[in-house]
XYZ file of C-alpha atoms in Angstrom:
557
model
C 71.484 -75.272 -211.038
C 70.960 -74.597 -207.176
C 67.590 -75.761 -205.256
C 67.286 -74.044 -202.262
C 65.103 -74.915 -199.370
C 63.839 -72.666 -196.239
C 62.353 -74.719 -193.630
C 60.329 -71.694 -191.043
C 59.380 -73.531 -187.645
C 56.734 -71.009 -185.740
C 57.446 -71.860 -182.038
C 55.068 -71.314 -179.280
C 55.534 -68.212 -178.349
C 55.161 -67.118 -182.260
C 58.849 -66.609 -182.996
C 60.166 -68.342 -185.698
C 62.940 -69.852 -187.240
C 64.414 -70.952 -190.470
C 67.003 -73.471 -191.647
C 67.900 -73.563 -194.745
C 69.361 -76.178 -196.949
C 71.068 -76.226 -200.048
C 71.060 -78.804 -202.590
C 73.447 -79.629 -205.920
C 72.900 -83.038 -207.014
C 70.932 -83.170 -209.965
C 67.980 -85.311 -208.317
C 66.739 -84.492 -204.756
C 64.288 -86.814 -203.153
C 61.457 -86.318 -200.706
C 60.869 -87.775 -197.950
C 60.084 -89.254 -194.394
C 63.715 -91.960 -194.584
C 67.029 -91.335 -193.997
C 67.180 -92.252 -197.990
C 65.638 -88.523 -198.344
C 67.398 -85.140 -198.620
C 64.441 -82.891 -198.115
C 63.034 -84.447 -195.157
C 59.709 -84.299 -192.920
C 57.981 -85.903 -190.102
C 54.496 -86.117 -190.922
C 53.063 -89.184 -191.054
C 51.593 -88.639 -193.880
C 54.436 -88.244 -195.522
C 56.108 -91.703 -197.756
C 59.940 -92.439 -196.678
C 60.535 -91.515 -200.869
C 57.744 -89.171 -201.209
C 58.441 -86.976 -204.787
C 61.706 -86.340 -206.740
C 62.793 -83.197 -208.098
C 65.251 -82.372 -210.801
C 65.983 -80.264 -214.084
C 64.906 -80.843 -217.052
C 66.001 -78.298 -219.882
C 66.446 -75.491 -217.418
C 62.504 -76.558 -215.678
C 61.980 -78.621 -211.438
C 60.322 -81.280 -212.967
C 58.571 -82.471 -209.476
C 57.920 -86.472 -209.757
C 55.729 -88.645 -207.077
C 57.802 -92.522 -206.290
C 54.465 -93.639 -205.730
C 53.252 -92.115 -202.415
C 50.617 -92.898 -200.962
C 49.150 -89.420 -199.957
C 49.729 -88.272 -203.599
C 51.684 -85.485 -204.890
C 49.477 -82.187 -205.927
C 50.128 -79.374 -207.642
C 47.979 -75.999 -206.836
C 45.153 -78.481 -205.842
C 45.484 -80.917 -208.877
C 47.007 -84.647 -208.821
C 49.975 -85.463 -210.499
C 52.331 -87.486 -211.521
C 55.086 -85.662 -212.994
C 54.841 -81.866 -213.785
C 56.774 -78.630 -214.423
C 56.737 -76.708 -211.843
C 56.830 -72.449 -212.621
C 57.566 -69.635 -209.611
C 54.188 -69.771 -207.699
C 53.300 -73.357 -207.879
C 52.551 -74.738 -204.360
C 53.087 -78.002 -203.704
C 51.662 -80.336 -201.401
C 52.523 -83.722 -200.308
C 50.419 -85.220 -198.040
C 49.182 -82.413 -195.314
C 53.092 -80.141 -196.564
C 52.872 -77.211 -198.321
C 55.825 -76.114 -200.072
C 56.051 -73.042 -202.564
C 57.827 -72.678 -205.135
C 59.962 -69.439 -206.234
C 62.716 -68.952 -209.009
C 65.835 -66.423 -208.248
C 67.943 -66.479 -210.917
C 70.128 -69.596 -210.877
C 68.516 -71.231 -207.583
C 65.199 -72.392 -207.026
C 64.042 -71.781 -203.718
C 61.188 -74.289 -201.955
C 59.705 -72.933 -198.388
C 57.680 -75.007 -196.412
C 56.146 -73.623 -193.070
C 56.082 -76.097 -189.500
C 55.302 -76.156 -185.999
C 57.061 -77.936 -184.020
C 54.827 -79.270 -180.319
C 56.205 -76.698 -177.353
C 57.512 -78.063 -175.232
C 58.344 -77.450 -171.109
C 55.172 -78.253 -168.900
C 52.929 -76.555 -170.534
C 53.967 -79.293 -173.591
C 53.109 -82.013 -171.191
C 50.338 -80.823 -169.115
C 48.583 -79.666 -173.403
C 49.090 -83.409 -174.306
C 47.588 -84.725 -170.643
C 44.472 -82.626 -171.492
C 44.718 -83.724 -175.374
C 44.851 -88.295 -174.528
C 41.737 -87.817 -172.725
C 39.507 -86.930 -175.866
C 41.382 -90.015 -177.500
C 39.418 -92.501 -178.245
C 41.974 -95.468 -178.384
C 42.000 -95.341 -174.394
C 38.174 -97.381 -174.184
C 38.925 -99.888 -177.063
C 40.735 -102.823 -176.887
C 44.229 -103.516 -177.882
C 44.952 -103.349 -182.161
C 45.553 -106.588 -182.488
C 42.358 -107.532 -180.339
C 40.606 -105.354 -183.293
C 42.485 -106.664 -186.296
C 41.419 -109.793 -185.720
C 38.230 -109.076 -185.465
C 37.574 -107.162 -188.575
C 39.252 -110.836 -190.148
C 37.207 -112.312 -189.124
C 34.172 -110.816 -189.764
C 35.821 -110.184 -193.466
C 36.347 -114.499 -193.839
C 32.549 -114.564 -192.838
C 31.055 -112.224 -194.673
C 32.909 -112.125 -198.117
C 34.257 -116.055 -198.032
C 32.165 -117.909 -195.562
C 28.208 -116.649 -196.664
C 29.047 -116.970 -200.169
C 29.524 -120.383 -200.670
C 26.222 -120.967 -198.137
C 23.948 -118.554 -199.496
C 25.421 -118.691 -203.299
C 25.661 -115.386 -203.302
C 28.651 -114.652 -205.271
C 27.733 -110.575 -205.506
C 29.927 -109.391 -202.497
C 32.600 -110.737 -204.851
C 31.758 -108.820 -207.950
C 34.202 -105.418 -208.585
C 30.973 -103.987 -210.564
C 29.430 -103.982 -213.453
C 31.167 -105.422 -216.788
C 31.586 -103.003 -219.768
C 28.932 -104.053 -222.791
C 32.257 -105.138 -225.126
C 32.560 -107.789 -222.531
C 28.980 -109.056 -221.918
C 29.288 -112.306 -223.443
C 32.034 -112.987 -220.817
C 30.407 -112.164 -217.821
C 29.063 -114.833 -216.456
C 33.067 -116.954 -217.745
C 35.661 -114.837 -214.933
C 37.860 -117.170 -215.700
C 38.516 -115.775 -219.721
C 40.265 -113.072 -218.271
C 41.065 -113.944 -214.701
C 43.419 -116.814 -215.325
C 44.334 -117.113 -212.145
C 43.002 -116.753 -208.729
C 44.169 -113.982 -207.163
C 46.545 -112.666 -209.861
C 46.140 -109.647 -211.908
C 44.724 -109.922 -215.587
C 47.126 -110.899 -218.287
C 47.919 -109.016 -221.809
C 48.096 -112.876 -222.527
C 44.596 -113.751 -221.727
C 43.982 -110.664 -223.714
C 45.743 -111.206 -226.768
C 43.809 -114.196 -226.676
C 40.445 -112.671 -228.130
C 42.230 -109.457 -229.432
C 44.356 -108.853 -231.859
C 46.513 -105.846 -232.191
C 49.167 -103.076 -233.304
C 52.251 -102.326 -231.911
C 51.767 -98.643 -229.410
C 55.346 -97.886 -231.716
C 58.282 -98.767 -232.934
C 61.158 -100.150 -230.536
C 58.708 -99.667 -227.657
C 59.044 -103.081 -226.450
C 63.283 -101.977 -225.687
C 62.149 -99.125 -224.533
C 60.093 -99.916 -221.415
C 63.372 -103.207 -221.906
C 64.713 -100.214 -220.450
C 62.735 -98.272 -217.411
C 61.361 -101.551 -215.626
C 59.424 -99.307 -213.393
C 57.581 -98.137 -216.449
C 54.690 -101.214 -215.890
C 52.450 -100.914 -219.083
C 49.625 -104.026 -219.054
C 46.587 -104.142 -220.814
C 45.107 -102.935 -218.241
C 46.631 -99.635 -217.170
C 44.939 -98.051 -219.718
C 41.444 -100.540 -220.178
C 39.815 -100.756 -216.375
C 36.962 -103.516 -216.667
C 34.333 -104.005 -213.792
C 33.599 -99.884 -214.746
C 30.763 -100.622 -216.880
C 31.284 -98.742 -220.094
C 33.163 -96.277 -218.082
C 36.982 -95.826 -218.006
C 37.368 -99.519 -220.892
C 39.174 -96.991 -223.011
C 41.480 -94.642 -221.120
C 41.308 -91.302 -223.177
C 42.899 -89.131 -220.408
C 46.030 -86.799 -221.457
C 47.880 -86.725 -219.064
C 49.100 -90.055 -219.071
C 50.280 -89.562 -222.221
C 51.996 -86.696 -221.314
C 53.279 -88.741 -218.244
C 55.627 -89.745 -220.918
C 56.289 -87.901 -223.969
C 56.358 -84.668 -221.704
C 60.730 -85.869 -221.097
C 61.164 -88.702 -224.081
C 64.421 -87.277 -224.025
C 65.027 -88.115 -220.808
C 64.357 -91.103 -220.747
C 65.959 -92.489 -224.019
C 68.661 -89.720 -225.021
C 68.765 -91.756 -227.894
C 64.853 -91.519 -228.715
C 63.756 -89.536 -231.875
C 60.555 -89.482 -230.299
C 59.654 -84.962 -229.346
C 58.800 -83.865 -226.813
C 55.532 -83.128 -225.798
C 53.637 -81.824 -223.038
C 50.376 -80.733 -223.916
C 49.015 -79.629 -227.286
C 49.965 -76.006 -227.531
C 53.497 -77.405 -226.995
C 53.162 -80.158 -229.407
C 55.539 -79.893 -232.283
C 54.627 -79.180 -235.640
C 53.181 -81.563 -237.539
C 55.007 -83.954 -239.437
C 54.729 -86.103 -242.818
C 56.780 -89.470 -244.337
C 58.139 -87.876 -247.473
C 60.547 -89.800 -249.849
C 64.585 -88.215 -250.428
C 65.345 -88.536 -254.293
C 67.711 -91.309 -253.013
C 64.377 -93.221 -251.949
C 64.870 -93.145 -248.083
C 61.121 -92.588 -246.398
C 62.076 -89.403 -244.248
C 59.535 -87.334 -241.348
C 59.958 -83.751 -241.348
C 57.863 -80.895 -240.318
C 54.747 -80.198 -242.892
C 55.975 -76.551 -242.561
C 59.613 -77.291 -243.662
C 58.510 -76.345 -248.118
C 62.224 -77.148 -248.806
C 61.785 -80.958 -247.686
C 58.075 -81.414 -247.192
C 57.055 -81.896 -250.978
C 54.452 -84.818 -252.788
C 57.225 -86.719 -254.482
C 54.076 -88.543 -256.416
C 54.877 -89.220 -260.006
C 51.754 -87.178 -261.262
C 51.167 -84.127 -262.931
C 48.954 -81.659 -261.083
C 48.264 -77.935 -262.010
C 45.084 -77.321 -259.374
C 45.246 -73.309 -260.804
C 44.038 -74.692 -263.779
C 41.608 -77.576 -263.091
C 39.382 -74.654 -259.875
C 39.120 -72.234 -263.134
C 35.420 -71.825 -263.867
C 34.198 -72.587 -267.474
C 36.599 -75.408 -268.432
C 35.892 -76.826 -271.326
C 33.913 -80.586 -271.014
C 32.646 -83.463 -272.210
C 29.223 -81.898 -272.358
C 29.850 -77.924 -272.205
C 31.671 -75.682 -269.505
C 32.347 -77.207 -266.191
C 33.703 -75.367 -263.250
C 35.033 -78.144 -260.587
C 35.421 -77.704 -256.772
C 37.865 -79.570 -254.649
C 34.881 -82.531 -254.017
C 34.027 -83.045 -257.914
C 37.551 -84.918 -257.306
C 37.909 -85.464 -254.333
C 35.192 -87.378 -252.311
C 35.173 -88.752 -248.395
C 34.431 -92.637 -248.062
C 31.590 -93.926 -246.346
C 33.347 -93.780 -243.175
C 33.416 -90.172 -242.974
C 36.610 -90.505 -241.884
C 39.400 -90.816 -245.452
C 38.665 -89.664 -248.813
C 38.522 -91.567 -252.093
C 41.531 -92.641 -254.262
C 40.904 -91.128 -257.579
C 40.591 -93.131 -260.862
C 40.739 -91.995 -264.138
C 37.201 -93.155 -264.873
C 35.860 -91.546 -262.363
C 36.932 -88.002 -261.959
C 39.331 -87.638 -265.296
C 37.496 -89.149 -268.727
C 34.864 -86.732 -268.628
C 37.341 -84.066 -270.193
C 40.458 -86.052 -270.523
C 40.288 -88.156 -273.977
C 42.633 -91.102 -274.684
C 42.282 -90.495 -278.308
C 44.848 -90.664 -280.847
C 43.632 -89.976 -284.799
C 41.047 -87.874 -284.879
C 40.174 -90.522 -287.779
C 39.354 -92.796 -285.327
C 37.376 -90.547 -283.089
C 36.178 -93.141 -280.317
C 38.944 -95.573 -280.165
C 41.056 -94.868 -277.423
C 43.708 -96.778 -275.804
C 43.781 -98.478 -272.747
C 44.315 -96.779 -269.332
C 46.389 -98.085 -266.269
C 49.008 -100.637 -268.079
C 51.590 -98.981 -270.647
C 52.550 -102.564 -271.963
C 48.662 -102.309 -273.389
C 49.082 -99.467 -274.508
C 51.319 -99.860 -278.648
C 48.861 -102.892 -279.020
C 45.459 -101.565 -278.382
C 47.001 -99.124 -281.466
C 48.556 -101.366 -283.583
C 44.787 -103.164 -283.181
C 43.036 -99.980 -284.486
C 45.611 -98.890 -287.560
C 45.254 -102.852 -288.833
C 41.080 -102.398 -289.227
C 41.974 -99.505 -290.626
C 44.389 -101.216 -293.543
C 41.783 -103.706 -294.146
C 38.661 -100.961 -294.356
C 40.947 -98.894 -297.097
C 38.752 -96.354 -298.511
C 35.607 -97.521 -297.201
C 32.932 -95.259 -296.852
C 32.758 -96.428 -293.346
C 35.947 -95.253 -292.625
C 34.935 -92.282 -289.548
C 35.220 -88.840 -290.211
C 37.543 -86.264 -288.603
C 36.652 -85.533 -285.242
C 36.095 -82.268 -283.295
C 34.873 -83.219 -280.428
C 39.079 -85.874 -280.190
C 40.805 -82.419 -280.919
C 39.505 -80.486 -278.013
C 40.175 -82.303 -275.918
C 44.020 -82.889 -277.437
C 46.768 -80.157 -277.498
C 47.454 -78.189 -279.632
C 50.243 -78.648 -282.091
C 50.139 -83.282 -281.610
C 51.085 -84.087 -284.818
C 48.956 -87.568 -286.090
C 49.859 -90.033 -288.729
C 48.633 -87.820 -291.514
C 48.387 -91.069 -294.158
C 45.575 -93.501 -293.922
C 47.325 -97.184 -294.275
C 46.490 -99.116 -298.036
C 45.730 -102.601 -297.998
C 48.391 -104.481 -297.599
C 50.577 -101.708 -296.502
C 51.346 -103.081 -293.056
C 54.680 -101.592 -292.919
C 52.247 -97.714 -292.724
C 50.350 -99.269 -290.012
C 53.873 -99.975 -287.314
C 55.072 -96.584 -288.182
C 51.358 -94.926 -287.393
C 51.149 -97.091 -283.766
C 54.461 -96.114 -283.566
C 54.166 -92.539 -284.506
C 50.702 -92.490 -281.832
C 52.644 -94.347 -279.535
C 55.503 -91.217 -278.961
C 52.672 -88.439 -279.180
C 50.816 -90.435 -276.591
C 53.850 -91.074 -273.714
C 55.738 -87.824 -275.471
C 53.210 -84.748 -275.924
C 49.078 -85.409 -274.874
C 48.085 -88.564 -273.977
C 50.260 -90.050 -270.914
C 52.303 -87.095 -271.689
C 49.417 -84.497 -269.949
C 49.427 -86.259 -266.056
C 52.204 -89.164 -265.751
C 56.315 -89.012 -265.993
C 57.322 -91.975 -268.109
C 60.547 -93.586 -268.679
C 61.760 -95.570 -272.164
C 62.713 -98.731 -272.163
C 66.442 -99.527 -273.012
C 67.105 -101.430 -276.077
C 67.256 -105.168 -274.930
C 64.256 -104.365 -273.651
C 62.073 -103.606 -276.878
C 60.282 -106.050 -279.181
C 58.727 -105.561 -281.751
C 55.490 -105.911 -280.761
C 55.419 -103.995 -276.924
C 55.283 -100.563 -276.084
C 58.301 -98.800 -275.418
C 57.311 -96.307 -272.851
C 56.849 -97.512 -268.881
C 54.978 -95.089 -266.838
C 55.746 -94.517 -263.480
C 54.420 -95.730 -261.063
C 51.837 -92.517 -259.079
C 52.951 -93.835 -255.464
C 49.866 -91.182 -254.445
C 49.691 -91.472 -250.785
C 45.543 -92.152 -249.102
C 46.956 -90.681 -246.002
C 49.628 -88.526 -245.206
C 49.842 -88.215 -241.972
C 50.632 -91.017 -241.312
C 50.990 -91.165 -236.876
C 47.821 -89.529 -236.793
C 44.811 -90.019 -236.767
C 42.166 -87.086 -238.450
C 38.555 -87.493 -240.296
C 37.051 -84.966 -243.103
C 33.327 -86.081 -241.886
C 34.269 -84.437 -238.335
C 34.684 -80.931 -240.207
C 32.276 -81.075 -243.176
C 30.477 -78.160 -242.449
C 33.534 -76.108 -242.697
C 35.083 -75.948 -246.556
C 38.319 -78.174 -247.509
C 39.822 -74.216 -248.774
C 39.350 -73.018 -245.144
C 42.190 -75.683 -244.440
C 43.921 -75.938 -247.584
C 43.877 -72.150 -248.940
C 46.567 -72.401 -251.310
C 45.280 -74.583 -253.417
C 43.647 -72.844 -255.924
C 47.447 -70.821 -256.069
C 49.620 -73.979 -256.603
C 50.750 -75.143 -259.559
C 52.942 -77.728 -259.255
C 52.261 -81.684 -257.957
C 55.703 -80.822 -255.203
C 53.364 -78.278 -252.773
C 51.895 -79.752 -250.160
C 49.224 -77.805 -249.008
C 48.596 -78.948 -245.883
C 47.631 -78.123 -242.904
C 49.900 -76.975 -240.469
C 49.357 -77.168 -236.256
C 48.878 -73.280 -235.873
C 45.632 -73.658 -237.763
C 44.624 -76.639 -236.227
C 45.317 -74.658 -232.662
C 42.544 -72.265 -234.127
C 39.871 -74.621 -232.227
C 41.490 -76.509 -230.821
C 43.041 -76.592 -227.159
C 43.618 -79.482 -224.751
C 40.954 -79.416 -221.768
C 37.891 -77.497 -221.042
C 38.394 -74.526 -222.849
C 35.240 -71.526 -223.695
C 34.830 -70.871 -227.345
C 37.105 -74.185 -228.189
C 36.979 -77.811 -229.002
C 38.755 -79.914 -226.381
C 41.343 -82.002 -227.734
C 43.319 -84.766 -226.216
C 46.211 -87.273 -227.581
C 43.077 -89.974 -228.228
C 41.477 -86.814 -230.406
C 44.523 -87.945 -233.250
C 46.260 -90.359 -232.115
C 45.821 -94.414 -231.210
C 47.672 -96.000 -229.216
C 47.514 -98.340 -230.902
C 45.107 -100.461 -233.716
C 42.579 -103.763 -233.538
C 43.103 -105.692 -236.298
C 39.981 -108.996 -237.370
C 40.487 -111.790 -235.661
C 42.356 -115.099 -237.323
C 41.194 -117.665 -238.393
C 42.107 -120.156 -236.492
C 40.197 -118.209 -232.902
C 36.813 -118.097 -234.466
C 34.493 -120.170 -232.534
C 30.709 -121.059 -233.462
C 28.040 -118.614 -231.473
C 26.224 -122.025 -230.739
C 29.288 -124.062 -228.508
C 30.192 -120.458 -227.574
C 26.526 -119.618 -225.931
C 27.144 -123.562 -224.679
C 29.958 -122.820 -222.608
C 28.355 -119.015 -221.260
C 25.513 -121.634 -220.105
C 27.348 -124.795 -218.146
């Protein structure tokens, strides 16, 4: 695309003169210096003030560390996409943007000084009102300011021992205990606080994969702890939560690093679809959009039918039971994460691990497939020892209720001395549990190969359920912040789900019904920091911990 600059000059008599320049280069520099393509003579315009470039068909302006800054439609920006009708302010220069086909027109207006005798006359009259004619030379003024500053900020504090004039501002509550120990952070006089001082106390996770390599490719992208964490502002500003800071990089990730896999995010409305991490059949973990129903599936090795479990009047231990989402999914004390599902807490009341109606109180252990066969062998050995004893329990109707129809259990009671019957009964019960009843109802399993089988171990191995604790691994979500809404407000298809593979997670459009970036009436103000953490804090390692007595003594020295 072409950038066309039209500079309109207005003469003393009102006559207009237009100077048109066209640029086809990928980048155009605006400034006052000789390296700029679009040059303005205003003293408020820096030598290299701003840079224009095209990114995916849109014109983008980026501030080049100018003194006056760059404003678009009255709002100061470090980097912004320009739309037709936008007004750019560079100091006291205004530029209007208009898109025309394959070109972008930039129009600026200036009124040069009048020429000739009239100009000279006006200049002389103006000079009479200039304050410079009544002041000492600039060199004298500068020398006086230096001497005054030295007296006020150096000599007086040392003489009076009152160093308040050196204080940059109130320290945050998080660092109050080291308020008197300036060298804790300011290790070198008149030097900026370095990351090593911060990391001497704080342990942090990394921002993102390959972030160190990314910043090494862009030396101008300075990232210090103090870039986001500005101290001496009280509790205001210690953590930068403004989205503009994040967007300044993430709106053009492909431009900064063409090989990056991180998607561009210019705003919440333009946020890509949410991604989840799923493991494919090849065992490789990939991040896929949550609305990609073919790939975004739950690969947990567990069998769960939500539709069946949410039917009213299920047969429970003490009578009919109607389950709700909260019957199994319960929020932790932090009101953010969910407690893990456990068999004893959520399943045992309805699902028995019994294996023989003649042993209504006997169940195999849960959670260890290797312990199943030894437990069965033990119970049938007890039956062998009891024989026809009247104390042998009667069939349990309660067990029948909890077991699927058609389950085939051993029909004969082992007789005294008949050890082979004990083995066959235990093996048959084990087979039923893993292929038709008990374990089979919820778990996937595999049979051990012949070389791994012994006479005393179990012949089946339950596959690890591998249920993820967190699906959106690169985002933060608080269930407590949404507790006024029902679970099905976000997980709307739960009651119709019949298989574990159904992910049942909300998509981006659902969140945008309530959340918006910035202050929008009727929407929850949601910046990048609402859902994403730049890094997470880790516990202080034992070798860095110290005695509080020694710490306090050090502060009083």
